[in-house]
Short mmCIF file of N, CA, C and O in Angstrom, two decimals:
data_model
loop_
_atom_site.label_atom_id
_atom_site.label_comp_id
_atom_site.label_asym_id
_atom_site.label_seq_id
_atom_site.Cartn_x
_atom_site.Cartn_y
_atom_site.Cartn_z
N ASP U 8 4.63 15.37 1.71
CA ASP U 8 4.59 13.77 1.40
C ASP U 8 5.37 13.17 1.59
O ASP U 8 6.73 13.28 2.04
N GLN U 9 5.09 12.29 2.17
CA GLN U 9 6.09 10.52 3.00
C GLN U 9 6.48 9.69 1.30
O GLN U 9 5.63 9.40 0.24
N SER U 10 7.95 9.20 1.37
CA SER U 10 7.87 8.68 0.17
C SER U 10 8.16 6.98 0.95
O SER U 10 8.98 7.28 1.68
N SER U 11 8.23 5.97 0.32
CA SER U 11 8.37 4.84 1.49
C SER U 11 8.61 4.14 -0.17
O SER U 11 8.30 3.49 -0.66
N ALA U 12 10.20 3.21 0.31
CA ALA U 12 10.79 2.23 -0.94
C ALA U 12 10.51 0.64 0.14
O ALA U 12 11.43 0.82 1.33
N LEU U 13 9.83 -0.43 -0.13
CA LEU U 13 9.66 -1.14 0.21
C LEU U 13 10.23 -2.10 -0.25
O LEU U 13 11.07 -2.16 -1.36
N ASN U 14 11.02 -3.15 1.15
CA ASN U 14 11.57 -4.25 0.72
C ASN U 14 11.23 -5.24 0.47
O ASN U 14 11.22 -5.66 1.86
N ALA U 15 10.93 -6.48 -0.20
CA ALA U 15 10.33 -7.63 -0.21
C ALA U 15 11.08 -8.51 0.31
O ALA U 15 10.70 -9.24 1.08
N THR U 16 12.24 -8.19 0.76
CA THR U 16 13.42 -9.28 1.48
C THR U 16 13.63 -9.12 2.99
O THR U 16 13.73 -9.64 3.85
N ASN U 17 13.10 -7.73 3.83
CA ASN U 17 12.97 -7.51 4.70
C ASN U 17 11.64 -7.67 5.24
O ASN U 17 11.43 -7.70 6.69
N GLY U 18 10.72 -8.39 4.97
CA GLY U 18 9.18 -8.77 6.06
C GLY U 18 7.89 -9.27 4.80
O GLY U 18 8.41 -8.28 3.88
N SER U 19 7.26 -9.31 5.10
CA SER U 19 6.38 -9.77 4.60
C SER U 19 5.10 -8.50 5.42
O SER U 19 3.70 -8.39 4.57
N ILE U 20 5.21 -7.91 6.33
CA ILE U 20 4.25 -6.57 6.89
C ILE U 20 5.05 -5.85 7.19
O ILE U 20 6.37 -5.72 7.79
N TYR U 21 4.32 -4.05 6.45
CA TYR U 21 5.28 -3.12 6.75
C TYR U 21 3.75 -2.42 7.65
O TYR U 21 2.82 -2.46 7.55
N THR U 22 4.35 -1.43 8.48
CA THR U 22 3.01 -0.73 9.53
C THR U 22 3.47 1.03 8.89
O THR U 22 4.58 0.93 9.27
N LEU U 23 3.04 1.74 8.31
CA LEU U 23 3.19 3.17 8.09
C LEU U 23 2.30 3.89 8.86
O LEU U 23 1.59 3.78 8.68
N VAL U 24 2.38 5.24 9.35
CA VAL U 24 1.44 6.09 9.93
C VAL U 24 1.87 7.27 8.62
O VAL U 24 2.44 7.73 8.36
N ALA U 25 0.31 7.53 8.51
CA ALA U 25 0.40 8.98 7.12
C ALA U 25 0.16 9.80 7.84
O ALA U 25 -0.67 10.51 8.49
N THR U 26 1.31 11.15 7.65
CA THR U 26 1.60 12.12 8.11
C THR U 26 1.50 12.82 7.10
O THR U 26 1.66 14.14 7.17
N GLY U 27 1.04 12.62 5.69
CA GLY U 27 1.24 13.07 4.59
C GLY U 27 0.72 12.62 3.47
O GLY U 27 0.64 10.99 3.92
N GLY U 28 0.75 12.65 2.39
CA GLY U 28 0.54 11.73 1.08
C GLY U 28 1.63 10.81 1.11
O GLY U 28 2.34 11.02 1.11
N ILE U 29 1.05 9.28 0.82
CA ILE U 29 2.26 8.38 0.42
C ILE U 29 2.40 8.11 -0.45
O ILE U 29 1.35 7.87 -1.58
N THR U 30 3.52 7.80 -1.09
CA THR U 30 3.62 7.73 -2.42
C THR U 30 4.98 6.55 -2.31
O THR U 30 6.38 6.29 -1.29
N ILE U 31 4.10 5.01 -2.78
CA ILE U 31 4.99 4.06 -2.73
C ILE U 31 5.72 4.04 -4.04
O ILE U 31 5.52 3.79 -5.03
N ASN U 32 7.10 4.23 -4.11
CA ASN U 32 8.01 4.54 -5.14
C ASN U 32 8.29 2.97 -5.84
O ASN U 32 8.70 3.02 -7.18
N THR U 33 8.63 2.75 -5.11
CA THR U 33 9.41 0.60 -5.84
C THR U 33 9.33 -0.15 -4.45
O THR U 33 9.03 0.08 -3.32
N ILE U 34 8.89 -1.44 -4.74
CA ILE U 34 8.85 -2.53 -3.95
C ILE U 34 10.32 -3.39 -4.45
O ILE U 34 10.29 -4.22 -5.44
N ALA U 35 11.07 -3.09 -3.99
CA ALA U 35 12.84 -3.59 -4.00
C ALA U 35 12.63 -5.25 -4.24
O ALA U 35 12.02 -6.10 -3.26
N ASN U 36 13.17 -6.13 -4.85
CA ASN U 36 13.16 -7.55 -4.60
C ASN U 36 12.02 -7.91 -4.75
O ASN U 36 12.02 -9.32 -4.41
N ALA U 37 10.83 -7.41 -5.89
CA ALA U 37 10.21 -8.31 -5.68
C ALA U 37 10.03 -9.46 -6.93
O ALA U 37 10.47 -9.20 -7.87
N VAL U 38 9.42 -10.75 -6.33
CA VAL U 38 9.77 -11.42 -7.34
C VAL U 38 8.28 -12.35 -7.67
O VAL U 38 7.58 -12.23 -7.06
N ALA U 39 8.52 -13.17 -8.80
CA ALA U 39 7.34 -13.39 -9.56
C ALA U 39 6.88 -14.42 -7.62
O ALA U 39 8.15 -15.32 -7.30
N GLY U 40 5.22 -14.33 -7.47
CA GLY U 40 5.30 -14.90 -6.16
C GLY U 40 5.18 -14.33 -4.59
O GLY U 40 5.08 -14.38 -4.01
N THR U 41 5.77 -13.09 -4.92
CA THR U 41 6.04 -12.16 -3.89
C THR U 41 4.47 -11.77 -3.07
O THR U 41 4.13 -11.17 -3.50
N SER U 42 4.82 -11.92 -1.46
CA SER U 42 3.47 -10.89 -1.07
C SER U 42 3.56 -10.15 0.00
O SER U 42 4.86 -10.41 0.42
N MET U 43 2.56 -9.47 0.37
CA MET U 43 3.09 -8.47 1.11
C MET U 43 1.74 -7.69 1.53
O MET U 43 0.86 -7.39 0.97
N THR U 44 1.76 -7.15 2.94
CA THR U 44 0.96 -6.51 3.54
C THR U 44 1.26 -5.34 4.04
O THR U 44 2.61 -5.19 4.72
N ILE U 45 0.37 -4.52 3.61
CA ILE U 45 0.79 -2.76 4.47
C ILE U 45 -0.48 -2.52 5.01
O ILE U 45 -1.67 -2.61 4.54
N ILE U 46 -0.05 -2.59 6.05
CA ILE U 46 -1.06 -1.35 7.11
C ILE U 46 -0.69 -0.09 7.23
O ILE U 46 0.07 0.27 7.46
N ILE U 47 -1.90 0.45 7.10
CA ILE U 47 -1.93 2.51 7.03
C ILE U 47 -2.81 2.86 7.52
O ILE U 47 -3.69 2.63 7.79
N ARG U 48 -2.18 3.26 8.82
CA ARG U 48 -2.83 4.38 10.00
C ARG U 48 -3.29 5.87 8.98
O ARG U 48 -2.08 6.12 9.48
N GLN U 49 -4.04 6.25 9.41
CA GLN U 49 -3.96 8.08 9.39
C GLN U 49 -3.55 8.31 10.23
O GLN U 49 -4.12 8.18 11.82
N ASP U 50 -2.69 9.65 10.65
CA ASP U 50 -2.14 10.54 12.30
C ASP U 50 -4.02 11.13 12.45
O ASP U 50 -5.10 11.18 11.77
N GLY U 51 -3.56 12.20 13.19
CA GLY U 51 -4.58 12.53 13.35
C GLY U 51 -5.00 13.53 12.92
O GLY U 51 -6.69 13.89 13.18
N THR U 52 -4.53 13.95 11.35
CA THR U 52 -5.28 15.25 10.88
C THR U 52 -6.23 14.38 9.55
O THR U 52 -6.97 14.92 9.40
N GLY U 53 -5.71 13.10 9.16
CA GLY U 53 -6.48 12.48 8.04
C GLY U 53 -6.61 12.80 6.72
O GLY U 53 -5.50 13.83 6.84
N SER U 54 -6.99 12.50 5.95
CA SER U 54 -7.75 13.20 4.64
C SER U 54 -6.14 13.05 3.99
O SER U 54 -5.35 13.58 3.05
N ARG U 55 -4.98 11.40 4.41
CA ARG U 55 -3.70 11.58 3.50
C ARG U 55 -4.04 10.37 2.31
O ARG U 55 -5.30 9.90 2.49
N THR U 56 -3.63 10.49 1.10
CA THR U 56 -3.26 9.79 0.10
C THR U 56 -2.55 8.88 -0.29
O THR U 56 -1.37 8.78 0.36
N LEU U 57 -2.84 7.79 -0.90
CA LEU U 57 -1.65 6.94 -1.67
C LEU U 57 -1.52 6.76 -3.04
O LEU U 57 -2.70 6.69 -3.52
N SER U 58 -0.38 7.12 -3.41
CA SER U 58 0.16 6.62 -4.87
C SER U 58 1.42 5.85 -5.02
O SER U 58 1.79 5.47 -3.78
N PHE U 59 1.01 5.22 -6.18
CA PHE U 59 2.24 4.48 -6.53
C PHE U 59 3.58 5.07 -7.80
O PHE U 59 2.80 6.17 -8.48
N GLY U 60 4.48 4.40 -7.47
CA GLY U 60 5.68 4.87 -8.54
C GLY U 60 5.44 4.04 -9.51
O GLY U 60 4.99 3.43 -10.24
N ALA U 61 6.80 3.13 -9.99
CA ALA U 61 6.68 1.90 -10.49
C ALA U 61 6.30 1.01 -10.23
O ALA U 61 6.13 0.49 -9.45
N GLY U 62 6.15 0.29 -11.86
CA GLY U 62 5.49 -0.89 -11.83
C GLY U 62 4.24 -0.62 -12.28
O GLY U 62 3.24 0.20 -12.03
N THR U 63 3.35 -1.83 -12.87
CA THR U 63 2.11 -1.89 -13.11
C THR U 63 1.23 -2.57 -11.56
O THR U 63 1.27 -3.42 -11.25
N HIS U 64 0.42 -1.87 -11.35
CA HIS U 64 -0.69 -1.94 -10.15
C HIS U 64 -1.98 -2.28 -10.61
O HIS U 64 -2.79 -1.12 -11.29
N LYS U 65 -2.79 -2.87 -10.30
CA LYS U 65 -4.07 -3.12 -10.20
C LYS U 65 -4.60 -3.38 -8.79
O LYS U 65 -4.00 -4.14 -8.39
N VAL U 66 -6.10 -3.04 -8.89
CA VAL U 66 -6.69 -2.91 -7.46
C VAL U 66 -7.94 -3.72 -8.14
O VAL U 66 -8.57 -4.00 -8.71
N VAL U 67 -8.30 -5.13 -6.69
CA VAL U 67 -9.40 -5.12 -7.34
C VAL U 67 -11.16 -5.06 -7.11
O VAL U 67 -10.78 -3.58 -6.69
N ASN U 68 -11.26 -5.12 -8.05
CA ASN U 68 -12.60 -4.72 -8.17
C ASN U 68 -13.13 -3.71 -9.20
O ASN U 68 -13.72 -2.73 -8.83
N GLY U 69 -11.78 -3.76 -9.65
CA GLY U 69 -11.84 -2.97 -11.14
C GLY U 69 -11.14 -1.64 -10.64
O GLY U 69 -11.26 -0.85 -11.61
N GLY U 70 -10.52 -1.61 -9.33
CA GLY U 70 -9.95 0.13 -9.70
C GLY U 70 -8.89 0.42 -10.13
O GLY U 70 -8.13 -0.83 -10.44
N GLY U 71 -8.28 0.77 -10.20
CA GLY U 71 -6.70 1.18 -11.43
C GLY U 71 -6.13 1.80 -10.67
O GLY U 71 -6.44 2.81 -9.91
N GLY U 72 -5.21 2.04 -11.10
CA GLY U 72 -4.25 3.48 -10.14
C GLY U 72 -3.47 3.12 -8.97
O GLY U 72 -3.06 2.01 -8.75
N ALA U 73 -4.13 3.58 -7.77
CA ALA U 73 -4.21 3.31 -6.46
C ALA U 73 -4.97 3.65 -6.21
O ALA U 73 -6.31 3.73 -6.29
N PRO U 74 -5.21 2.55 -4.62
CA PRO U 74 -6.49 1.88 -3.56
C PRO U 74 -6.44 3.78 -3.33
O PRO U 74 -5.89 4.94 -2.72
N THR U 75 -8.04 3.99 -2.75
CA THR U 75 -8.51 4.92 -2.35
C THR U 75 -8.53 4.71 -0.24
O THR U 75 -9.11 3.81 -0.08
N LEU U 76 -7.78 5.31 0.10
CA LEU U 76 -7.40 5.27 2.09
C LEU U 76 -9.08 5.65 2.30
O LEU U 76 -9.30 6.75 1.86
N THR U 77 -9.07 5.06 3.51
CA THR U 77 -10.03 5.96 4.86
C THR U 77 -9.72 7.32 4.90
O THR U 77 -8.14 7.31 5.52
N THR U 78 -10.10 8.64 5.01
CA THR U 78 -9.55 9.73 4.68
C THR U 78 -9.99 9.83 6.62
O THR U 78 -9.33 11.14 6.68
N THR U 79 -10.38 9.02 7.28
CA THR U 79 -10.84 9.58 8.80
C THR U 79 -10.06 9.48 9.31
O THR U 79 -9.03 9.05 9.43
N ALA U 80 -9.75 11.11 10.36
CA ALA U 80 -8.46 10.52 11.64
C ALA U 80 -8.51 9.23 12.27
O ALA U 80 -9.44 8.93 12.75
N GLY U 81 -7.20 8.73 12.12
CA GLY U 81 -7.01 7.44 12.76
C GLY U 81 -7.71 5.89 12.10
O GLY U 81 -6.99 4.97 12.80
N ALA U 82 -7.92 6.19 11.08
CA ALA U 82 -8.10 5.47 10.64
C ALA U 82 -7.01 4.16 10.05
O ALA U 82 -6.21 5.13 9.44
N THR U 83 -7.79 3.09 10.09
CA THR U 83 -6.56 2.25 9.50
C THR U 83 -7.39 1.44 8.23
O THR U 83 -8.68 0.96 8.59
N ASP U 84 -6.40 1.02 6.99
CA ASP U 84 -6.43 0.33 5.73
C ASP U 84 -5.46 -0.66 5.79
O ASP U 84 -4.42 -0.16 6.11
N ILE U 85 -5.99 -1.63 5.57
CA ILE U 85 -4.81 -2.77 5.19
C ILE U 85 -4.71 -3.10 3.78
O ILE U 85 -5.93 -3.56 3.38
N LEU U 86 -4.17 -2.88 3.12
CA LEU U 86 -3.45 -3.77 1.89
C LEU U 86 -2.60 -4.43 1.56
O LEU U 86 -1.47 -5.01 2.16
N SER U 87 -3.15 -5.21 0.54
CA SER U 87 -2.13 -6.64 0.74
C SER U 87 -1.54 -6.62 -1.15
O SER U 87 -2.84 -6.35 -1.87
N PHE U 88 -0.53 -7.38 -1.24
CA PHE U 88 -0.06 -7.60 -2.59
C PHE U 88 0.17 -8.70 -2.98
O PHE U 88 0.68 -9.37 -1.97
N THR U 89 -0.22 -9.16 -4.57
CA THR U 89 0.76 -10.76 -4.91
C THR U 89 1.19 -9.96 -6.27
O THR U 89 0.36 -9.40 -6.63
N TYR U 90 2.52 -10.27 -6.65
CA TYR U 90 3.40 -9.70 -7.80
C TYR U 90 3.38 -11.20 -8.63
O TYR U 90 4.19 -12.00 -7.93
N ASN U 91 2.87 -11.66 -9.73
CA ASN U 91 3.22 -12.02 -10.89
C ASN U 91 4.80 -12.23 -11.50
O ASN U 91 4.58 -12.75 -12.43
N GLY U 92 5.60 -11.28 -11.26
CA GLY U 92 6.53 -10.76 -12.01
C GLY U 92 6.37 -9.81 -13.36
O GLY U 92 7.34 -9.35 -13.32
N THR U 93 4.77 -9.27 -13.57
CA THR U 93 4.50 -8.52 -14.34
C THR U 93 4.01 -7.18 -13.53
O THR U 93 4.17 -5.99 -13.62
N ASN U 94 2.43 -7.50 -12.62
CA ASN U 94 1.93 -6.84 -12.15
C ASN U 94 1.64 -7.13 -10.77
O ASN U 94 1.90 -8.16 -10.35
N PHE U 95 1.58 -6.16 -10.08
CA PHE U 95 1.27 -5.74 -8.33
C PHE U 95 -0.16 -6.29 -8.07
O PHE U 95 -1.24 -5.04 -8.74
N TYR U 96 -1.32 -6.72 -7.60
CA TYR U 96 -2.31 -7.32 -7.83
C TYR U 96 -2.65 -7.02 -6.17
O TYR U 96 -2.04 -7.84 -5.37
N TRP U 97 -3.75 -5.95 -6.14
CA TRP U 97 -3.66 -5.17 -4.27
C TRP U 97 -5.18 -5.53 -4.28
O TRP U 97 -5.90 -5.79 -4.86
N THR U 98 -5.30 -6.10 -3.00
CA THR U 98 -6.24 -6.46 -1.96
C THR U 98 -6.67 -5.55 -1.28
O THR U 98 -5.38 -5.13 -0.10
N VAL U 99 -7.68 -4.57 -1.07
CA VAL U 99 -7.81 -2.88 -0.29
C VAL U 99 -9.08 -3.77 1.33
O VAL U 99 -9.55 -3.72 0.62
N GLY U 100 -8.63 -3.07 2.23
CA GLY U 100 -9.89 -3.66 3.00
C GLY U 100 -9.72 -2.29 3.82
O GLY U 100 -8.79 -1.35 4.19
N ASN U 101 -10.36 -1.04 3.72
CA ASN U 101 -10.90 -0.21 4.29
C ASN U 101 -11.35 0.06 5.53
O ASN U 101 -12.75 -0.50 5.72
N ASP U 102 -11.19 0.62 6.32
CA ASP U 102 -11.77 1.80 7.30
C ASP U 102 -11.51 0.56 8.68
O ASP U 102 -13.10 -0.27 9.18
N TYR U 103 -10.47 0.09 9.31
CA TYR U 103 -11.08 -0.69 10.50
C TYR U 103 -10.70 0.45 11.25
O TYR U 103 -9.35 0.73 12.33
N THR U 104 -11.77 0.68 12.17
CA THR U 104 -11.83 1.78 12.90
C THR U 104 -12.26 1.17 13.96
O THR U 104 -13.44 0.45 13.85
#
């Protein structure tokens, strides 16, 4: 599994290649108003998953917990969040193939 600690002060766009399940453990230095986009591409195997560590995460359209990634090998998903100081509000675009 991959572990990723993102830092809000290092930029607003991150690109990750999923070579195993991804856990986003923390988003350091996130303050109210922080927004970020994460582009995740499945490797040649696919079927990689995403989970979250600390923080309260809410996913658009009633999704709770963590978004579901497209499992097709080589597929790309784009996830964006806005943080209000309490919750990370995620919007997910799946299957940019």
